[in-house]
Amino acid sequence: MVVQLLHRTSTLSPVGIGFYRLAIAAAVLLAVCRPRAISAAFRVAPIGLILTGIGLGAYQALYFIAVTLGGVSVATVVGLGLAPVLLAAGEAVRARRLPDRTTAATLVTGVLGLLLITGSAGRATDGAPHPLLGLLAATACGVCYAISTVISRRQMQRIDATTLTVVSAGVGALALAPLAVIGPMAGVAVPLRPGPALMLAYLGVVTTAVAYALFYAGLRTTAGSTAAVLTLLEPLVAALLAMLILGESLSGSALVGATLLLTAVAMLYAAPTMPRQAEPRP
């Protein structure tokens, strides 16, 4: 929701907002992270760290694009709701086994929900000027979030949470910098007003530096799908706040689709066969 307000009250582009969010987070965490720990992390897993940072940057940019094009509700429900369903399917593939009945029902429910949201994404509104493009960006965001969760979880077996957060945020900011300055999604001029500056600081410090450090710490002992499922409250709260504060609304079919997608995530979390604790991966 803060992203939508920031976009409405400034000339910052979605990619520009993502760049500043990650750059601020990296700058804040550098104050508490030892340079020796960063260099040691790059010696341990250079490729993994770079991929984690690029994935984080891509996820941030796609999410902000989805918010500005399709609205907060659809962007958050699809972007975050799709990831745990994809992770559950991926874990079944890695285990080389067919999904059990609960997982299969979860996947079908999630896909049906996404299809209903897709079918209703045709009417433009003030909060969603390009709903179909926003939906596509949200779907790509969910895919990137799922992949980034898998990659970052592997790195957490060898690198502490603070170091991983500062490195991934820094790499992500560097990856977004060219797109934020040049191209159709460019826009990095920050208005000299306290409102936009405070919103950027909030996004960088609270929702990135603190939130991702805690998220990466949790990945040490939590399966990827479980970690993604625990973000279920975010799309629910974001959709509610978007309706109450931003005046966004969902059509009947989109509301049913969002309910099905979130129900699929809840089913996945409640399934007794779902791994509650992660085992170190090779």
PDB file of C-alpha atoms in Angstrom:
ATOM      1  CA  MET A   1       0.000   0.000   0.000  1.00  0.00           C
ATOM      2  CA  VAL A   2       2.875   2.377   0.787  1.00  0.00           C
ATOM      3  CA  VAL A   3       4.211   1.694  -2.711  1.00  0.00           C
ATOM      4  CA  GLN A   4       0.930   2.801  -4.293  1.00  0.00           C
ATOM      5  CA  LEU A   5       0.850   5.969  -2.186  1.00  0.00           C
ATOM      6  CA  LEU A   6       4.477   6.728  -3.014  1.00  0.00           C
ATOM      7  CA  HIS A   7       3.862   6.220  -6.720  1.00  0.00           C
ATOM      8  CA  ARG A   8       0.842   8.541  -6.616  1.00  0.00           C
ATOM      9  CA  THR A   9       2.658  11.319  -4.763  1.00  0.00           C
ATOM     10  CA  SER A  10       6.002  11.297  -6.594  1.00  0.00           C
ATOM     11  CA  THR A  11       7.605  10.795  -9.988  1.00  0.00           C
ATOM     12  CA  LEU A  12       9.372   7.623  -8.878  1.00  0.00           C
ATOM     13  CA  SER A  13       8.847   4.639 -11.170  1.00  0.00           C
ATOM     14  CA  PRO A  14       8.130   1.154  -9.782  1.00  0.00           C
ATOM     15  CA  VAL A  15      11.684   0.066 -10.627  1.00  0.00           C
ATOM     16  CA  GLY A  16      13.035   3.233  -9.037  1.00  0.00           C
ATOM     17  CA  ILE A  17      11.127   2.480  -5.833  1.00  0.00           C
ATOM     18  CA  GLY A  18      12.534  -1.052  -5.824  1.00  0.00           C
ATOM     19  CA  PHE A  19      16.053   0.286  -6.333  1.00  0.00           C
ATOM     20  CA  TYR A  20      15.806   2.739  -3.437  1.00  0.00           C
ATOM     21  CA  ARG A  21      14.212   0.151  -1.175  1.00  0.00           C
ATOM     22  CA  LEU A  22      17.080  -2.290  -1.650  1.00  0.00           C
ATOM     23  CA  ALA A  23      19.794   0.390  -1.623  1.00  0.00           C
ATOM     24  CA  ILE A  24      18.520   1.845   1.663  1.00  0.00           C
ATOM     25  CA  ALA A  25      18.301  -1.609   3.209  1.00  0.00           C
ATOM     26  CA  ALA A  26      21.871  -2.435   2.151  1.00  0.00           C
ATOM     27  CA  ALA A  27      23.191   0.885   3.509  1.00  0.00           C
ATOM     28  CA  VAL A  28      21.449   0.379   6.864  1.00  0.00           C
ATOM     29  CA  LEU A  29      22.677  -3.192   7.287  1.00  0.00           C
ATOM     30  CA  LEU A  30      26.237  -2.309   6.313  1.00  0.00           C
ATOM     31  CA  ALA A  31      26.449  -0.447   9.605  1.00  0.00           C
ATOM     32  CA  VAL A  32      25.991  -3.689  11.559  1.00  0.00           C
ATOM     33  CA  CYS A  33      27.626  -6.174   9.174  1.00  0.00           C
ATOM     34  CA  ARG A  34      31.364  -6.768   9.245  1.00  0.00           C
ATOM     35  CA  PRO A  35      33.169  -6.387   5.890  1.00  0.00           C
ATOM     36  CA  ARG A  36      35.075  -9.577   6.690  1.00  0.00           C
ATOM     37  CA  ALA A  37      31.791 -11.496   6.879  1.00  0.00           C
ATOM     38  CA  ILE A  38      30.739 -10.177   3.462  1.00  0.00           C
ATOM     39  CA  SER A  39      34.011 -11.155   1.799  1.00  0.00           C
ATOM     40  CA  ALA A  40      33.874 -14.574   3.465  1.00  0.00           C
ATOM     41  CA  ALA A  41      30.335 -15.082   2.187  1.00  0.00           C
ATOM     42  CA  PHE A  42      31.405 -14.354  -1.384  1.00  0.00           C
ATOM     43  CA  ARG A  43      34.217 -16.877  -1.050  1.00  0.00           C
ATOM     44  CA  VAL A  44      31.774 -19.525   0.162  1.00  0.00           C
ATOM     45  CA  ALA A  45      28.969 -19.047  -2.375  1.00  0.00           C
ATOM     46  CA  PRO A  46      29.607 -16.311  -4.955  1.00  0.00           C
ATOM     47  CA  ILE A  47      27.162 -17.576  -7.575  1.00  0.00           C
ATOM     48  CA  GLY A  48      24.444 -18.298  -5.049  1.00  0.00           C
ATOM     49  CA  LEU A  49      24.707 -14.813  -3.544  1.00  0.00           C
ATOM     50  CA  ILE A  50      24.541 -13.132  -6.922  1.00  0.00           C
ATOM     51  CA  LEU A  51      21.521 -15.205  -7.960  1.00  0.00           C
ATOM     52  CA  THR A  52      19.811 -14.468  -4.636  1.00  0.00           C
ATOM     53  CA  GLY A  53      20.361 -10.733  -5.123  1.00  0.00           C
ATOM     54  CA  ILE A  54      19.154 -10.753  -8.712  1.00  0.00           C
ATOM     55  CA  GLY A  55      16.091 -12.769  -7.707  1.00  0.00           C
ATOM     56  CA  LEU A  56      15.333 -10.319  -4.901  1.00  0.00           C
ATOM     57  CA  GLY A  57      15.685  -7.357  -7.260  1.00  0.00           C
ATOM     58  CA  ALA A  58      13.481  -8.974  -9.905  1.00  0.00           C
ATOM     59  CA  TYR A  59      10.835  -9.852  -7.329  1.00  0.00           C
ATOM     60  CA  GLN A  60      10.806  -6.303  -5.940  1.00  0.00           C
ATOM     61  CA  ALA A  61      10.576  -4.665  -9.361  1.00  0.00           C
ATOM     62  CA  LEU A  62       7.862  -6.993 -10.650  1.00  0.00           C
ATOM     63  CA  TYR A  63       5.813  -6.586  -7.487  1.00  0.00           C
ATOM     64  CA  PHE A  64       5.935  -2.796  -7.651  1.00  0.00           C
ATOM     65  CA  ILE A  65       5.073  -2.877 -11.353  1.00  0.00           C
ATOM     66  CA  ALA A  66       2.130  -5.157 -10.567  1.00  0.00           C
ATOM     67  CA  VAL A  67       0.946  -2.780  -7.829  1.00  0.00           C
ATOM     68  CA  THR A  68       1.016   0.279 -10.079  1.00  0.00           C
ATOM     69  CA  LEU A  69      -0.584  -1.484 -13.054  1.00  0.00           C
ATOM     70  CA  GLY A  70      -3.018  -3.881 -11.393  1.00  0.00           C
ATOM     71  CA  GLY A  71      -3.568  -2.557  -7.868  1.00  0.00           C
ATOM     72  CA  VAL A  72      -2.406  -3.656  -4.435  1.00  0.00           C
ATOM     73  CA  SER A  73      -4.983  -6.408  -3.922  1.00  0.00           C
ATOM     74  CA  VAL A  74      -4.307  -8.465  -7.050  1.00  0.00           C
ATOM     75  CA  ALA A  75      -0.543  -7.856  -6.951  1.00  0.00           C
ATOM     76  CA  THR A  76      -0.210  -9.028  -3.367  1.00  0.00           C
ATOM     77  CA  VAL A  77      -2.659 -11.945  -3.482  1.00  0.00           C
ATOM     78  CA  VAL A  78      -1.206 -13.374  -6.718  1.00  0.00           C
ATOM     79  CA  GLY A  79       2.441 -12.403  -6.114  1.00  0.00           C
ATOM     80  CA  LEU A  80       2.586 -13.928  -2.643  1.00  0.00           C
ATOM     81  CA  GLY A  81      -0.199 -16.512  -2.894  1.00  0.00           C
ATOM     82  CA  LEU A  82       1.200 -18.198  -5.977  1.00  0.00           C
ATOM     83  CA  ALA A  83       4.679 -18.767  -4.522  1.00  0.00           C
ATOM     84  CA  PRO A  84       3.873 -21.401  -1.847  1.00  0.00           C
ATOM     85  CA  VAL A  85       1.787 -23.390  -4.322  1.00  0.00           C
ATOM     86  CA  LEU A  86       4.711 -23.416  -6.763  1.00  0.00           C
ATOM     87  CA  LEU A  87       7.113 -24.353  -3.977  1.00  0.00           C
ATOM     88  CA  ALA A  88       4.934 -27.294  -2.946  1.00  0.00           C
ATOM     89  CA  ALA A  89       4.886 -28.541  -6.537  1.00  0.00           C
ATOM     90  CA  GLY A  90       8.651 -28.057  -6.777  1.00  0.00           C
ATOM     91  CA  GLU A  91       9.285 -30.015  -3.593  1.00  0.00           C
ATOM     92  CA  ALA A  92       7.197 -32.901  -4.946  1.00  0.00           C
ATOM     93  CA  VAL A  93       9.230 -32.877  -8.165  1.00  0.00           C
ATOM     94  CA  ARG A  94      12.523 -32.838  -6.255  1.00  0.00           C
ATOM     95  CA  ALA A  95      11.356 -35.783  -4.161  1.00  0.00           C
ATOM     96  CA  ARG A  96      10.423 -37.636  -7.392  1.00  0.00           C
ATOM     97  CA  ARG A  97       6.995 -38.550  -6.145  1.00  0.00           C
ATOM     98  CA  LEU A  98       3.441 -37.760  -7.147  1.00  0.00           C
ATOM     99  CA  PRO A  99       1.640 -35.240  -4.925  1.00  0.00           C
ATOM    100  CA  ASP A 100      -0.675 -36.766  -2.343  1.00  0.00           C
ATOM    101  CA  ARG A 101      -4.392 -36.041  -2.448  1.00  0.00           C
ATOM    102  CA  THR A 102      -4.155 -32.981  -0.231  1.00  0.00           C
ATOM    103  CA  THR A 103      -1.316 -31.448  -2.232  1.00  0.00           C
ATOM    104  CA  ALA A 104      -3.059 -32.254  -5.519  1.00  0.00           C
ATOM    105  CA  ALA A 105      -6.267 -30.633  -4.276  1.00  0.00           C
ATOM    106  CA  THR A 106      -4.240 -27.637  -3.143  1.00  0.00           C
ATOM    107  CA  LEU A 107      -2.628 -27.217  -6.550  1.00  0.00           C
ATOM    108  CA  VAL A 108      -5.954 -27.537  -8.371  1.00  0.00           C
ATOM    109  CA  THR A 109      -7.590 -25.030  -6.017  1.00  0.00           C
ATOM    110  CA  GLY A 110      -4.738 -22.572  -6.430  1.00  0.00           C
ATOM    111  CA  VAL A 111      -4.726 -22.802 -10.216  1.00  0.00           C
ATOM    112  CA  LEU A 112      -8.513 -22.426 -10.344  1.00  0.00           C
ATOM    113  CA  GLY A 113      -8.277 -19.337  -8.164  1.00  0.00           C
ATOM    114  CA  LEU A 114      -5.603 -17.848 -10.397  1.00  0.00           C
ATOM    115  CA  LEU A 115      -7.732 -18.563 -13.486  1.00  0.00           C
ATOM    116  CA  LEU A 116     -10.710 -16.781 -11.934  1.00  0.00           C
ATOM    117  CA  ILE A 117      -8.573 -13.758 -11.114  1.00  0.00           C
ATOM    118  CA  THR A 118      -7.180 -13.830 -14.646  1.00  0.00           C
ATOM    119  CA  GLY A 119     -10.627 -13.969 -16.209  1.00  0.00           C
ATOM    120  CA  SER A 120     -11.777 -10.932 -14.242  1.00  0.00           C
ATOM    121  CA  ALA A 121      -8.740  -8.752 -14.945  1.00  0.00           C
ATOM    122  CA  GLY A 122     -10.181  -6.780 -17.815  1.00  0.00           C
ATOM    123  CA  ARG A 123     -11.769  -3.641 -16.368  1.00  0.00           C
ATOM    124  CA  ALA A 124      -9.433  -0.689 -15.797  1.00  0.00           C
ATOM    125  CA  THR A 125      -9.886   1.499 -12.722  1.00  0.00           C
ATOM    126  CA  ASP A 126      -7.995   4.388 -11.140  1.00  0.00           C
ATOM    127  CA  GLY A 127      -6.141   1.996  -8.857  1.00  0.00           C
ATOM    128  CA  ALA A 128      -5.560  -0.566 -11.627  1.00  0.00           C
ATOM    129  CA  PRO A 129      -5.068   1.260 -14.955  1.00  0.00           C
ATOM    130  CA  HIS A 130      -3.771  -1.857 -16.760  1.00  0.00           C
ATOM    131  CA  PRO A 131      -5.200  -4.863 -14.870  1.00  0.00           C
ATOM    132  CA  LEU A 132      -4.112  -7.599 -17.283  1.00  0.00           C
ATOM    133  CA  LEU A 133      -0.521  -6.357 -17.438  1.00  0.00           C
ATOM    134  CA  GLY A 134      -0.579  -6.017 -13.662  1.00  0.00           C
ATOM    135  CA  LEU A 135      -1.752  -9.609 -13.333  1.00  0.00           C
ATOM    136  CA  LEU A 136       1.031 -10.844 -15.617  1.00  0.00           C
ATOM    137  CA  ALA A 137       3.598  -8.903 -13.586  1.00  0.00           C
ATOM    138  CA  ALA A 138       2.159 -10.342 -10.358  1.00  0.00           C
ATOM    139  CA  THR A 139       2.371 -13.877 -11.758  1.00  0.00           C
ATOM    140  CA  ALA A 140       5.997 -13.346 -12.785  1.00  0.00           C
ATOM    141  CA  CYS A 141       6.594 -11.884  -9.331  1.00  0.00           C
ATOM    142  CA  GLY A 142       5.243 -15.045  -7.697  1.00  0.00           C
ATOM    143  CA  VAL A 143       7.521 -17.217  -9.834  1.00  0.00           C
ATOM    144  CA  CYS A 144      10.562 -15.079  -8.947  1.00  0.00           C
ATOM    145  CA  TYR A 145       9.607 -15.143  -5.275  1.00  0.00           C
ATOM    146  CA  ALA A 146       9.405 -18.943  -5.288  1.00  0.00           C
ATOM    147  CA  ILE A 147      12.756 -19.329  -7.066  1.00  0.00           C
ATOM    148  CA  SER A 148      14.419 -16.733  -4.833  1.00  0.00           C
ATOM    149  CA  THR A 149      13.136 -18.535  -1.716  1.00  0.00           C
ATOM    150  CA  VAL A 150      14.685 -21.825  -2.859  1.00  0.00           C
ATOM    151  CA  ILE A 151      18.033 -20.223  -3.732  1.00  0.00           C
ATOM    152  CA  SER A 152      18.262 -18.098  -0.581  1.00  0.00           C
ATOM    153  CA  ARG A 153      17.349 -21.042   1.642  1.00  0.00           C
ATOM    154  CA  ARG A 154      20.323 -22.959   0.309  1.00  0.00           C
ATOM    155  CA  GLN A 155      22.630 -20.051   1.135  1.00  0.00           C
ATOM    156  CA  MET A 156      21.253 -19.826   4.698  1.00  0.00           C
ATOM    157  CA  GLN A 157      22.840 -23.174   5.513  1.00  0.00           C
ATOM    158  CA  ARG A 158      26.258 -21.499   5.184  1.00  0.00           C
ATOM    159  CA  ILE A 159      25.756 -17.734   5.623  1.00  0.00           C
ATOM    160  CA  ASP A 160      24.188 -15.821   8.505  1.00  0.00           C
ATOM    161  CA  ALA A 161      20.934 -13.914   7.944  1.00  0.00           C
ATOM    162  CA  THR A 162      22.327 -10.367   8.276  1.00  0.00           C
ATOM    163  CA  THR A 163      25.153 -10.998   5.821  1.00  0.00           C
ATOM    164  CA  LEU A 164      22.847 -12.648   3.310  1.00  0.00           C
ATOM    165  CA  THR A 165      20.376  -9.772   3.569  1.00  0.00           C
ATOM    166  CA  VAL A 166      22.939  -7.003   3.074  1.00  0.00           C
ATOM    167  CA  VAL A 167      24.610  -8.792   0.157  1.00  0.00           C
ATOM    168  CA  SER A 168      21.368  -9.754  -1.611  1.00  0.00           C
ATOM    169  CA  ALA A 169      19.960  -6.237  -1.131  1.00  0.00           C
ATOM    170  CA  GLY A 170      23.165  -4.683  -2.479  1.00  0.00           C
ATOM    171  CA  VAL A 171      23.309  -6.996  -5.490  1.00  0.00           C
ATOM    172  CA  GLY A 172      19.600  -6.466  -6.133  1.00  0.00           C
ATOM    173  CA  ALA A 173      20.019  -2.675  -6.037  1.00  0.00           C
ATOM    174  CA  LEU A 174      22.931  -2.859  -8.485  1.00  0.00           C
ATOM    175  CA  ALA A 175      20.875  -5.082 -10.802  1.00  0.00           C
ATOM    176  CA  LEU A 176      17.976  -2.599 -10.779  1.00  0.00           C
ATOM    177  CA  ALA A 177      20.101   0.565 -11.063  1.00  0.00           C
ATOM    178  CA  PRO A 178      20.421   0.573 -14.900  1.00  0.00           C
ATOM    179  CA  LEU A 179      16.701  -0.106 -15.358  1.00  0.00           C
ATOM    180  CA  ALA A 180      15.817   2.603 -12.837  1.00  0.00           C
ATOM    181  CA  VAL A 181      17.893   5.210 -14.685  1.00  0.00           C
ATOM    182  CA  ILE A 182      17.431   4.234 -18.336  1.00  0.00           C
ATOM    183  CA  GLY A 183      14.492   2.721 -20.180  1.00  0.00           C
ATOM    184  CA  PRO A 184      10.701   2.791 -20.131  1.00  0.00           C
ATOM    185  CA  MET A 185      10.515   2.108 -16.366  1.00  0.00           C
ATOM    186  CA  ALA A 186      13.085   4.766 -15.409  1.00  0.00           C
ATOM    187  CA  GLY A 187      12.388   7.290 -12.680  1.00  0.00           C
ATOM    188  CA  VAL A 188      14.650   7.944  -9.685  1.00  0.00           C
ATOM    189  CA  ALA A 189      14.030  11.624  -8.894  1.00  0.00           C
ATOM    190  CA  VAL A 190      12.961  11.873  -5.229  1.00  0.00           C
ATOM    191  CA  PRO A 191      10.803  14.917  -4.402  1.00  0.00           C
ATOM    192  CA  LEU A 192      12.239  17.168  -1.692  1.00  0.00           C
ATOM    193  CA  ARG A 193       9.287  16.588   0.598  1.00  0.00           C
ATOM    194  CA  PRO A 194       9.181  14.716   3.910  1.00  0.00           C
ATOM    195  CA  GLY A 195       6.320  12.424   2.864  1.00  0.00           C
ATOM    196  CA  PRO A 196       8.033  10.517   0.006  1.00  0.00           C
ATOM    197  CA  ALA A 197      11.349  10.453   1.883  1.00  0.00           C
ATOM    198  CA  LEU A 198       9.740   8.928   4.977  1.00  0.00           C
ATOM    199  CA  MET A 199       7.886   6.354   2.876  1.00  0.00           C
ATOM    200  CA  LEU A 200      11.144   5.325   1.167  1.00  0.00           C
ATOM    201  CA  ALA A 201      12.876   5.077   4.537  1.00  0.00           C
ATOM    202  CA  TYR A 202      10.045   2.887   5.844  1.00  0.00           C
ATOM    203  CA  LEU A 203      10.222   0.601   2.801  1.00  0.00           C
ATOM    204  CA  GLY A 204      14.000   0.268   3.053  1.00  0.00           C
ATOM    205  CA  VAL A 205      14.428  -0.114   6.800  1.00  0.00           C
ATOM    206  CA  VAL A 206      11.287  -1.829   8.097  1.00  0.00           C
ATOM    207  CA  THR A 207       9.924  -3.848   5.173  1.00  0.00           C
ATOM    208  CA  THR A 208      13.318  -4.836   3.739  1.00  0.00           C
ATOM    209  CA  ALA A 209      16.288  -4.628   6.128  1.00  0.00           C
ATOM    210  CA  VAL A 210      14.434  -5.924   9.188  1.00  0.00           C
ATOM    211  CA  ALA A 211      11.850  -8.101   7.420  1.00  0.00           C
ATOM    212  CA  TYR A 212      14.263  -9.949   5.125  1.00  0.00           C
ATOM    213  CA  ALA A 213      16.834 -10.493   7.877  1.00  0.00           C
ATOM    214  CA  LEU A 214      14.105 -12.219   9.897  1.00  0.00           C
ATOM    215  CA  PHE A 215      12.850 -14.109   6.820  1.00  0.00           C
ATOM    216  CA  TYR A 216      16.320 -15.433   5.934  1.00  0.00           C
ATOM    217  CA  ALA A 217      16.918 -16.386   9.569  1.00  0.00           C
ATOM    218  CA  GLY A 218      13.715 -18.418   9.521  1.00  0.00           C
ATOM    219  CA  LEU A 219      14.822 -20.260   6.393  1.00  0.00           C
ATOM    220  CA  ARG A 220      17.546 -21.998   8.409  1.00  0.00           C
ATOM    221  CA  THR A 221      15.033 -24.344  10.027  1.00  0.00           C
ATOM    222  CA  THR A 222      11.965 -23.967   7.831  1.00  0.00           C
ATOM    223  CA  ALA A 223      11.041 -25.557   4.529  1.00  0.00           C
ATOM    224  CA  GLY A 224      10.697 -23.152   1.616  1.00  0.00           C
ATOM    225  CA  SER A 225       6.986 -23.798   1.194  1.00  0.00           C
ATOM    226  CA  THR A 226       6.341 -23.316   4.910  1.00  0.00           C
ATOM    227  CA  ALA A 227       8.213 -20.022   4.915  1.00  0.00           C
ATOM    228  CA  ALA A 228       6.204 -18.762   1.973  1.00  0.00           C
ATOM    229  CA  VAL A 229       2.937 -19.900   3.556  1.00  0.00           C
ATOM    230  CA  LEU A 230       3.671 -17.897   6.701  1.00  0.00           C
ATOM    231  CA  THR A 231       3.405 -14.763   4.564  1.00  0.00           C
ATOM    232  CA  LEU A 232      -0.288 -15.570   4.065  1.00  0.00           C
ATOM    233  CA  LEU A 233      -1.322 -12.734   6.385  1.00  0.00           C
ATOM    234  CA  GLU A 234       0.357 -10.159   4.124  1.00  0.00           C
ATOM    235  CA  PRO A 235      -1.956 -10.514   1.101  1.00  0.00           C
ATOM    236  CA  LEU A 236      -4.999 -10.675   3.362  1.00  0.00           C
ATOM    237  CA  VAL A 237      -4.069  -7.499   5.236  1.00  0.00           C
ATOM    238  CA  ALA A 238      -2.885  -5.717   2.075  1.00  0.00           C
ATOM    239  CA  ALA A 239      -6.107  -6.460   0.214  1.00  0.00           C
ATOM    240  CA  LEU A 240      -8.185  -5.267   3.161  1.00  0.00           C
ATOM    241  CA  LEU A 241      -6.200  -2.033   3.563  1.00  0.00           C
ATOM    242  CA  ALA A 242      -6.316  -1.406  -0.197  1.00  0.00           C
ATOM    243  CA  MET A 243     -10.104  -1.565  -0.088  1.00  0.00           C
ATOM    244  CA  LEU A 244     -10.442   0.581   3.037  1.00  0.00           C
ATOM    245  CA  ILE A 245      -7.788   3.231   2.341  1.00  0.00           C
ATOM    246  CA  LEU A 246      -7.114   3.253  -1.403  1.00  0.00           C
ATOM    247  CA  GLY A 247     -10.687   2.532  -2.463  1.00  0.00           C
ATOM    248  CA  GLU A 248      -9.746  -0.525  -4.523  1.00  0.00           C
ATOM    249  CA  SER A 249     -12.377  -3.143  -5.247  1.00  0.00           C
ATOM    250  CA  LEU A 250     -12.434  -6.685  -6.588  1.00  0.00           C
ATOM    251  CA  SER A 251     -15.081  -8.122  -8.874  1.00  0.00           C
ATOM    252  CA  GLY A 252     -17.108 -11.081  -7.677  1.00  0.00           C
ATOM    253  CA  SER A 253     -15.120 -13.638  -9.679  1.00  0.00           C
ATOM    254  CA  ALA A 254     -11.812 -12.050  -8.643  1.00  0.00           C
ATOM    255  CA  LEU A 255     -12.883 -12.176  -5.008  1.00  0.00           C
ATOM    256  CA  VAL A 256     -13.784 -15.855  -5.358  1.00  0.00           C
ATOM    257  CA  GLY A 257     -10.479 -16.498  -7.130  1.00  0.00           C
ATOM    258  CA  ALA A 258      -8.497 -14.705  -4.430  1.00  0.00           C
ATOM    259  CA  THR A 259     -10.344 -16.703  -1.764  1.00  0.00           C
ATOM    260  CA  LEU A 260      -9.566 -19.975  -3.551  1.00  0.00           C
ATOM    261  CA  LEU A 261      -5.885 -19.066  -3.967  1.00  0.00           C
ATOM    262  CA  LEU A 262      -5.523 -18.150  -0.306  1.00  0.00           C
ATOM    263  CA  THR A 263      -7.506 -21.250   0.683  1.00  0.00           C
ATOM    264  CA  ALA A 264      -5.032 -23.344  -1.296  1.00  0.00           C
ATOM    265  CA  VAL A 265      -2.173 -21.790   0.642  1.00  0.00           C
ATOM    266  CA  ALA A 266      -3.951 -22.405   3.947  1.00  0.00           C
ATOM    267  CA  MET A 267      -4.613 -26.043   2.940  1.00  0.00           C
ATOM    268  CA  LEU A 268      -0.966 -26.440   2.111  1.00  0.00           C
ATOM    269  CA  TYR A 269       0.077 -25.183   5.522  1.00  0.00           C
ATOM    270  CA  ALA A 270      -2.454 -27.353   7.356  1.00  0.00           C
ATOM    271  CA  ALA A 271      -1.543 -30.530   5.459  1.00  0.00           C
ATOM    272  CA  PRO A 272      -0.021 -33.096   7.865  1.00  0.00           C
ATOM    273  CA  THR A 273       2.417 -34.274   5.191  1.00  0.00           C
ATOM    274  CA  MET A 274       3.876 -30.801   4.740  1.00  0.00           C
ATOM    275  CA  PRO A 275       7.438 -30.612   6.059  1.00  0.00           C
ATOM    276  CA  ARG A 276       7.573 -28.501   9.215  1.00  0.00           C
ATOM    277  CA  GLN A 277      11.318 -28.372   9.485  1.00  0.00           C
ATOM    278  CA  ALA A 278      13.913 -28.180   6.803  1.00  0.00           C
ATOM    279  CA  GLU A 279      16.775 -30.583   6.390  1.00  0.00           C
ATOM    280  CA  PRO A 280      20.036 -29.180   5.029  1.00  0.00           C
ATOM    281  CA  ARG A 281      20.210 -29.560   1.283  1.00  0.00           C
ATOM    282  CA  PRO A 282      23.394 -30.542  -0.521  1.00  0.00           C
TER     283      PRO A 282
END
